[in-house]
Amino acid sequence: RNAESMEIWQAITAPTLFIDGGASAFAKAVSAEETATRRDCFKQHRAMVIPDAGHMLHFDAPDALADALLGFL
């Protein structure tokens, strides 16, 4: 299913923002190489980390998340 997902992602042309929580166990469950491979499917992507946030960014760091989203939009 990974190949199918990647094919769909490669068709996305809109700018895409990935935001990871630096303290997220979920983000750490996927290797850096696999994460880069997946993100590279998106033609216009940016990635950032909110250092002290976990997987629930909107609970852990709502202001930092809002700033990141406003900066992206």
PDB file of N, CA and C in Angstrom:
ATOM      1  N   ARG A   1       0.814  -1.202   0.000  1.00  0.00           N
ATOM      2  CA  ARG A   1       0.000   0.000   0.000  1.00  0.00           C
ATOM      3  C   ARG A   1       0.853   1.259   0.000  1.00  0.00           C
ATOM      4  N   ASN A   2       2.095   1.131   0.429  1.00  0.00           N
ATOM      5  CA  ASN A   2       2.975   2.282   0.457  1.00  0.00           C
ATOM      6  C   ASN A   2       3.181   2.844  -0.950  1.00  0.00           C
ATOM      7  N   ALA A   3       3.380   1.976  -1.926  1.00  0.00           N
ATOM      8  CA  ALA A   3       3.579   2.422  -3.306  1.00  0.00           C
ATOM      9  C   ALA A   3       2.339   3.147  -3.824  1.00  0.00           C
ATOM     10  N   GLU A   4       1.167   2.635  -3.486  1.00  0.00           N
ATOM     11  CA  GLU A   4      -0.083   3.277  -3.898  1.00  0.00           C
ATOM     12  C   GLU A   4      -0.204   4.670  -3.280  1.00  0.00           C
ATOM     13  N   SER A   5       0.122   4.776  -2.007  1.00  0.00           N
ATOM     14  CA  SER A   5       0.076   6.076  -1.327  1.00  0.00           C
ATOM     15  C   SER A   5       1.044   7.054  -1.970  1.00  0.00           C
ATOM     16  N   MET A   6       2.257   6.592  -2.233  1.00  0.00           N
ATOM     17  CA  MET A   6       3.268   7.469  -2.813  1.00  0.00           C
ATOM     18  C   MET A   6       2.857   7.954  -4.205  1.00  0.00           C
ATOM     19  N   GLU A   7       2.200   7.114  -4.955  1.00  0.00           N
ATOM     20  CA  GLU A   7       1.718   7.509  -6.281  1.00  0.00           C
ATOM     21  C   GLU A   7       0.681   8.635  -6.162  1.00  0.00           C
ATOM     22  N   ILE A   8      -0.198   8.510  -5.197  1.00  0.00           N
ATOM     23  CA  ILE A   8      -1.210   9.542  -4.966  1.00  0.00           C
ATOM     24  C   ILE A   8      -0.537  10.836  -4.503  1.00  0.00           C
ATOM     25  N   TRP A   9       0.396  10.728  -3.579  1.00  0.00           N
ATOM     26  CA  TRP A   9       1.088  11.914  -3.063  1.00  0.00           C
ATOM     27  C   TRP A   9       1.823  12.653  -4.177  1.00  0.00           C
ATOM     28  N   GLN A  10       2.398  11.923  -5.111  1.00  0.00           N
ATOM     29  CA  GLN A  10       3.156  12.551  -6.204  1.00  0.00           C
ATOM     30  C   GLN A  10       2.267  13.390  -7.113  1.00  0.00           C
ATOM     31  N   ALA A  11       0.978  13.150  -7.089  1.00  0.00           N
ATOM     32  CA  ALA A  11       0.039  13.925  -7.911  1.00  0.00           C
ATOM     33  C   ALA A  11      -0.361  15.243  -7.239  1.00  0.00           C
ATOM     34  N   ILE A  12      -0.010  15.412  -5.988  1.00  0.00           N
ATOM     35  CA  ILE A  12      -0.380  16.637  -5.265  1.00  0.00           C
ATOM     36  C   ILE A  12       0.557  17.759  -5.671  1.00  0.00           C
ATOM     37  N   THR A  13      -0.014  18.856  -6.129  1.00  0.00           N
ATOM     38  CA  THR A  13       0.798  19.985  -6.571  1.00  0.00           C
ATOM     39  C   THR A  13       0.712  21.188  -5.635  1.00  0.00           C
ATOM     40  N   ALA A  14      -0.204  21.155  -4.709  1.00  0.00           N
ATOM     41  CA  ALA A  14      -0.364  22.265  -3.768  1.00  0.00           C
ATOM     42  C   ALA A  14       0.798  22.281  -2.772  1.00  0.00           C
ATOM     43  N   PRO A  15       1.188  23.472  -2.318  1.00  0.00           N
ATOM     44  CA  PRO A  15       2.198  23.543  -1.264  1.00  0.00           C
ATOM     45  C   PRO A  15       1.737  22.751  -0.038  1.00  0.00           C
ATOM     46  N   THR A  16       2.657  22.055   0.571  1.00  0.00           N
ATOM     47  CA  THR A  16       2.346  21.171   1.693  1.00  0.00           C
ATOM     48  C   THR A  16       3.308  21.459   2.837  1.00  0.00           C
ATOM     49  N   LEU A  17       2.780  21.538   4.042  1.00  0.00           N
ATOM     50  CA  LEU A  17       3.597  21.778   5.227  1.00  0.00           C
ATOM     51  C   LEU A  17       3.501  20.574   6.149  1.00  0.00           C
ATOM     52  N   PHE A  18       4.644  20.036   6.516  1.00  0.00           N
ATOM     53  CA  PHE A  18       4.719  18.960   7.504  1.00  0.00           C
ATOM     54  C   PHE A  18       5.232  19.561   8.797  1.00  0.00           C
ATOM     55  N   ILE A  19       4.510  19.341   9.878  1.00  0.00           N
ATOM     56  CA  ILE A  19       4.926  19.842  11.183  1.00  0.00           C
ATOM     57  C   ILE A  19       5.031  18.652  12.126  1.00  0.00           C
ATOM     58  N   ASP A  20       6.209  18.448  12.659  1.00  0.00           N
ATOM     59  CA  ASP A  20       6.432  17.361  13.611  1.00  0.00           C
ATOM     60  C   ASP A  20       6.634  17.921  15.005  1.00  0.00           C
ATOM     61  N   GLY A  21       6.184  17.173  15.993  1.00  0.00           N
ATOM     62  CA  GLY A  21       6.503  17.482  17.375  1.00  0.00           C
ATOM     63  C   GLY A  21       7.843  16.842  17.706  1.00  0.00           C
ATOM     64  N   GLY A  22       8.749  17.630  18.209  1.00  0.00           N
ATOM     65  CA  GLY A  22      10.082  17.120  18.527  1.00  0.00           C
ATOM     66  C   GLY A  22      10.081  16.033  19.587  1.00  0.00           C
ATOM     67  N   ALA A  23       9.047  15.993  20.413  1.00  0.00           N
ATOM     68  CA  ALA A  23       8.942  14.985  21.465  1.00  0.00           C
ATOM     69  C   ALA A  23       7.931  13.896  21.101  1.00  0.00           C
ATOM     70  N   SER A  24       7.577  13.796  19.826  1.00  0.00           N
ATOM     71  CA  SER A  24       6.572  12.828  19.395  1.00  0.00           C
ATOM     72  C   SER A  24       7.166  11.440  19.190  1.00  0.00           C
ATOM     73  N   ALA A  25       6.639  10.473  19.907  1.00  0.00           N
ATOM     74  CA  ALA A  25       7.068   9.081  19.717  1.00  0.00           C
ATOM     75  C   ALA A  25       6.617   8.581  18.345  1.00  0.00           C
ATOM     76  N   PHE A  26       5.493   9.082  17.867  1.00  0.00           N
ATOM     77  CA  PHE A  26       4.980   8.681  16.563  1.00  0.00           C
ATOM     78  C   PHE A  26       5.951   9.084  15.453  1.00  0.00           C
ATOM     79  N   ALA A  27       6.431  10.320  15.502  1.00  0.00           N
ATOM     80  CA  ALA A  27       7.356  10.803  14.475  1.00  0.00           C
ATOM     81  C   ALA A  27       8.663  10.009  14.495  1.00  0.00           C
ATOM     82  N   LYS A  28       9.050   9.564  15.657  1.00  0.00           N
ATOM     83  CA  LYS A  28      10.307   8.807  15.791  1.00  0.00           C
ATOM     84  C   LYS A  28      10.151   7.345  15.383  1.00  0.00           C
ATOM     85  N   ALA A  29       8.912   6.897  15.197  1.00  0.00           N
ATOM     86  CA  ALA A  29       8.672   5.495  14.839  1.00  0.00           C
ATOM     87  C   ALA A  29       9.029   5.207  13.381  1.00  0.00           C
ATOM     88  N   VAL A  30       9.136   6.249  12.570  1.00  0.00           N
ATOM     89  CA  VAL A  30       9.492   6.103  11.159  1.00  0.00           C
ATOM     90  C   VAL A  30      10.907   6.653  10.990  1.00  0.00           C
ATOM     91  N   SER A  31      11.752   5.930  10.263  1.00  0.00           N
ATOM     92  CA  SER A  31      13.136   6.363  10.096  1.00  0.00           C
ATOM     93  C   SER A  31      13.217   7.686   9.351  1.00  0.00           C
ATOM     94  N   ALA A  32      14.296   8.409   9.560  1.00  0.00           N
ATOM     95  CA  ALA A  32      14.504   9.677   8.870  1.00  0.00           C
ATOM     96  C   ALA A  32      14.540   9.465   7.356  1.00  0.00           C
ATOM     97  N   GLU A  33      15.120   8.367   6.928  1.00  0.00           N
ATOM     98  CA  GLU A  33      15.191   8.060   5.501  1.00  0.00           C
ATOM     99  C   GLU A  33      13.789   7.841   4.920  1.00  0.00           C
ATOM    100  N   GLU A  34      12.964   7.075   5.619  1.00  0.00           N
ATOM    101  CA  GLU A  34      11.598   6.818   5.142  1.00  0.00           C
ATOM    102  C   GLU A  34      10.773   8.098   5.148  1.00  0.00           C
ATOM    103  N   THR A  35      10.928   8.904   6.180  1.00  0.00           N
ATOM    104  CA  THR A  35      10.210  10.176   6.245  1.00  0.00           C
ATOM    105  C   THR A  35      10.591  11.056   5.060  1.00  0.00           C
ATOM    106  N   ALA A  36      11.880  11.144   4.764  1.00  0.00           N
ATOM    107  CA  ALA A  36      12.339  11.956   3.634  1.00  0.00           C
ATOM    108  C   ALA A  36      11.794  11.417   2.315  1.00  0.00           C
ATOM    109  N   THR A  37      11.778  10.117   2.152  1.00  0.00           N
ATOM    110  CA  THR A  37      11.258   9.498   0.930  1.00  0.00           C
ATOM    111  C   THR A  37       9.786   9.844   0.742  1.00  0.00           C
ATOM    112  N   ARG A  38       9.030   9.759   1.813  1.00  0.00           N
ATOM    113  CA  ARG A  38       7.599  10.074   1.732  1.00  0.00           C
ATOM    114  C   ARG A  38       7.367  11.544   1.427  1.00  0.00           C
ATOM    115  N   ARG A  39       8.080  12.405   2.121  1.00  0.00           N
ATOM    116  CA  ARG A  39       7.883  13.845   1.932  1.00  0.00           C
ATOM    117  C   ARG A  39       8.328  14.294   0.548  1.00  0.00           C
ATOM    118  N   ASP A  40       9.335  13.665   0.015  1.00  0.00           N
ATOM    119  CA  ASP A  40       9.819  14.036  -1.319  1.00  0.00           C
ATOM    120  C   ASP A  40       8.794  13.753  -2.408  1.00  0.00           C
ATOM    121  N   CYS A  41       7.769  12.983  -2.106  1.00  0.00           N
ATOM    122  CA  CYS A  41       6.694  12.751  -3.076  1.00  0.00           C
ATOM    123  C   CYS A  41       5.915  14.034  -3.348  1.00  0.00           C
ATOM    124  N   PHE A  42       5.905  14.935  -2.399  1.00  0.00           N
ATOM    125  CA  PHE A  42       5.167  16.184  -2.525  1.00  0.00           C
ATOM    126  C   PHE A  42       6.058  17.219  -3.199  1.00  0.00           C
ATOM    127  N   LYS A  43       5.621  17.716  -4.342  1.00  0.00           N
ATOM    128  CA  LYS A  43       6.442  18.599  -5.165  1.00  0.00           C
ATOM    129  C   LYS A  43       6.858  19.877  -4.445  1.00  0.00           C
ATOM    130  N   GLN A  44       5.964  20.448  -3.682  1.00  0.00           N
ATOM    131  CA  GLN A  44       6.233  21.703  -2.972  1.00  0.00           C
ATOM    132  C   GLN A  44       6.011  21.488  -1.483  1.00  0.00           C
ATOM    133  N   HIS A  45       7.001  20.960  -0.819  1.00  0.00           N
ATOM    134  CA  HIS A  45       6.803  20.717   0.606  1.00  0.00           C
ATOM    135  C   HIS A  45       7.847  21.444   1.447  1.00  0.00           C
ATOM    136  N   ARG A  46       7.400  21.753   2.643  1.00  0.00           N
ATOM    137  CA  ARG A  46       8.283  22.289   3.670  1.00  0.00           C
ATOM    138  C   ARG A  46       8.035  21.471   4.921  1.00  0.00           C
ATOM    139  N   ALA A  47       9.053  21.388   5.739  1.00  0.00           N
ATOM    140  CA  ALA A  47       8.926  20.644   6.991  1.00  0.00           C
ATOM    141  C   ALA A  47       9.510  21.473   8.125  1.00  0.00           C
ATOM    142  N   MET A  48       8.900  21.330   9.275  1.00  0.00           N
ATOM    143  CA  MET A  48       9.421  22.002  10.465  1.00  0.00           C
ATOM    144  C   MET A  48       9.125  21.164  11.694  1.00  0.00           C
ATOM    145  N   VAL A  49       9.832  21.467  12.758  1.00  0.00           N
ATOM    146  CA  VAL A  49       9.667  20.757  14.028  1.00  0.00           C
ATOM    147  C   VAL A  49       9.353  21.781  15.111  1.00  0.00           C
ATOM    148  N   ILE A  50       8.377  21.461  15.933  1.00  0.00           N
ATOM    149  CA  ILE A  50       8.117  22.236  17.139  1.00  0.00           C
ATOM    150  C   ILE A  50       8.754  21.424  18.265  1.00  0.00           C
ATOM    151  N   PRO A  51       9.890  21.877  18.764  1.00  0.00           N
ATOM    152  CA  PRO A  51      10.762  21.048  19.604  1.00  0.00           C
ATOM    153  C   PRO A  51      10.110  20.378  20.822  1.00  0.00           C
ATOM    154  N   ASP A  52       9.372  21.098  21.620  1.00  0.00           N
ATOM    155  CA  ASP A  52       8.863  20.534  22.879  1.00  0.00           C
ATOM    156  C   ASP A  52       7.477  19.915  22.769  1.00  0.00           C
ATOM    157  N   ALA A  53       6.949  19.814  21.572  1.00  0.00           N
ATOM    158  CA  ALA A  53       5.601  19.278  21.387  1.00  0.00           C
ATOM    159  C   ALA A  53       5.642  17.784  21.080  1.00  0.00           C
ATOM    160  N   GLY A  54       4.596  17.102  21.497  1.00  0.00           N
ATOM    161  CA  GLY A  54       4.436  15.699  21.159  1.00  0.00           C
ATOM    162  C   GLY A  54       3.610  15.567  19.886  1.00  0.00           C
ATOM    163  N   HIS A  55       2.940  14.445  19.752  1.00  0.00           N
ATOM    164  CA  HIS A  55       2.137  14.192  18.557  1.00  0.00           C
ATOM    165  C   HIS A  55       0.896  15.080  18.504  1.00  0.00           C
ATOM    166  N   MET A  56       0.399  15.500  19.647  1.00  0.00           N
ATOM    167  CA  MET A  56      -0.808  16.325  19.711  1.00  0.00           C
ATOM    168  C   MET A  56      -0.408  17.803  19.731  1.00  0.00           C
ATOM    169  N   LEU A  57       0.058  18.283  18.604  1.00  0.00           N
ATOM    170  CA  LEU A  57       0.596  19.639  18.512  1.00  0.00           C
ATOM    171  C   LEU A  57      -0.391  20.696  18.978  1.00  0.00           C
ATOM    172  N   HIS A  58      -1.643  20.531  18.627  1.00  0.00           N
ATOM    173  CA  HIS A  58      -2.648  21.530  18.976  1.00  0.00           C
ATOM    174  C   HIS A  58      -2.892  21.611  20.482  1.00  0.00           C
ATOM    175  N   PHE A  59      -2.578  20.567  21.226  1.00  0.00           N
ATOM    176  CA  PHE A  59      -2.677  20.603  22.689  1.00  0.00           C
ATOM    177  C   PHE A  59      -1.355  21.016  23.323  1.00  0.00           C
ATOM    178  N   ASP A  60      -0.249  20.486  22.792  1.00  0.00           N
ATOM    179  CA  ASP A  60       1.064  20.695  23.394  1.00  0.00           C
ATOM    180  C   ASP A  60       1.645  22.079  23.127  1.00  0.00           C
ATOM    181  N   ALA A  61       1.382  22.624  21.957  1.00  0.00           N
ATOM    182  CA  ALA A  61       1.983  23.909  21.580  1.00  0.00           C
ATOM    183  C   ALA A  61       1.058  24.676  20.639  1.00  0.00           C
ATOM    184  N   PRO A  62      -0.130  25.036  21.117  1.00  0.00           N
ATOM    185  CA  PRO A  62      -1.097  25.673  20.217  1.00  0.00           C
ATOM    186  C   PRO A  62      -0.601  26.983  19.602  1.00  0.00           C
ATOM    187  N   ASP A  63       0.105  27.788  20.362  1.00  0.00           N
ATOM    188  CA  ASP A  63       0.581  29.065  19.818  1.00  0.00           C
ATOM    189  C   ASP A  63       1.652  28.848  18.755  1.00  0.00           C
ATOM    190  N   ALA A  64       2.578  27.943  19.014  1.00  0.00           N
ATOM    191  CA  ALA A  64       3.630  27.646  18.031  1.00  0.00           C
ATOM    192  C   ALA A  64       3.028  27.044  16.773  1.00  0.00           C
ATOM    193  N   LEU A  65       2.038  26.190  16.936  1.00  0.00           N
ATOM    194  CA  LEU A  65       1.369  25.592  15.778  1.00  0.00           C
ATOM    195  C   LEU A  65       0.638  26.663  14.976  1.00  0.00           C
ATOM    196  N   ALA A  66      -0.069  27.542  15.644  1.00  0.00           N
ATOM    197  CA  ALA A  66      -0.794  28.620  14.947  1.00  0.00           C
ATOM    198  C   ALA A  66       0.182  29.524  14.197  1.00  0.00           C
ATOM    199  N   ASP A  67       1.303  29.846  14.818  1.00  0.00           N
ATOM    200  CA  ASP A  67       2.311  30.682  14.153  1.00  0.00           C
ATOM    201  C   ASP A  67       2.847  29.986  12.907  1.00  0.00           C
ATOM    202  N   ALA A  68       3.099  28.686  13.005  1.00  0.00           N
ATOM    203  CA  ALA A  68       3.620  27.935  11.860  1.00  0.00           C
ATOM    204  C   ALA A  68       2.605  27.918  10.728  1.00  0.00           C
ATOM    205  N   LEU A  69       1.351  27.692  11.062  1.00  0.00           N
ATOM    206  CA  LEU A  69       0.312  27.640  10.036  1.00  0.00           C
ATOM    207  C   LEU A  69       0.084  29.004   9.384  1.00  0.00           C
ATOM    208  N   LEU A  70       0.065  30.047  10.198  1.00  0.00           N
ATOM    209  CA  LEU A  70      -0.123  31.396   9.648  1.00  0.00           C
ATOM    210  C   LEU A  70       1.052  31.784   8.750  1.00  0.00           C
ATOM    211  N   GLY A  71       2.254  31.394   9.139  1.00  0.00           N
ATOM    212  CA  GLY A  71       3.429  31.673   8.311  1.00  0.00           C
ATOM    213  C   GLY A  71       3.400  30.918   6.992  1.00  0.00           C
ATOM    214  N   PHE A  72       2.811  29.755   7.014  1.00  0.00           N
ATOM    215  CA  PHE A  72       2.718  28.941   5.806  1.00  0.00           C
ATOM    216  C   PHE A  72       1.641  29.467   4.854  1.00  0.00           C
ATOM    217  N   LEU A  73       0.529  29.881   5.439  1.00  0.00           N
ATOM    218  CA  LEU A  73      -0.591  30.362   4.624  1.00  0.00           C
ATOM    219  C   LEU A  73      -0.318  31.749   4.102  1.00  0.00           C
TER     220      LEU A  73
END
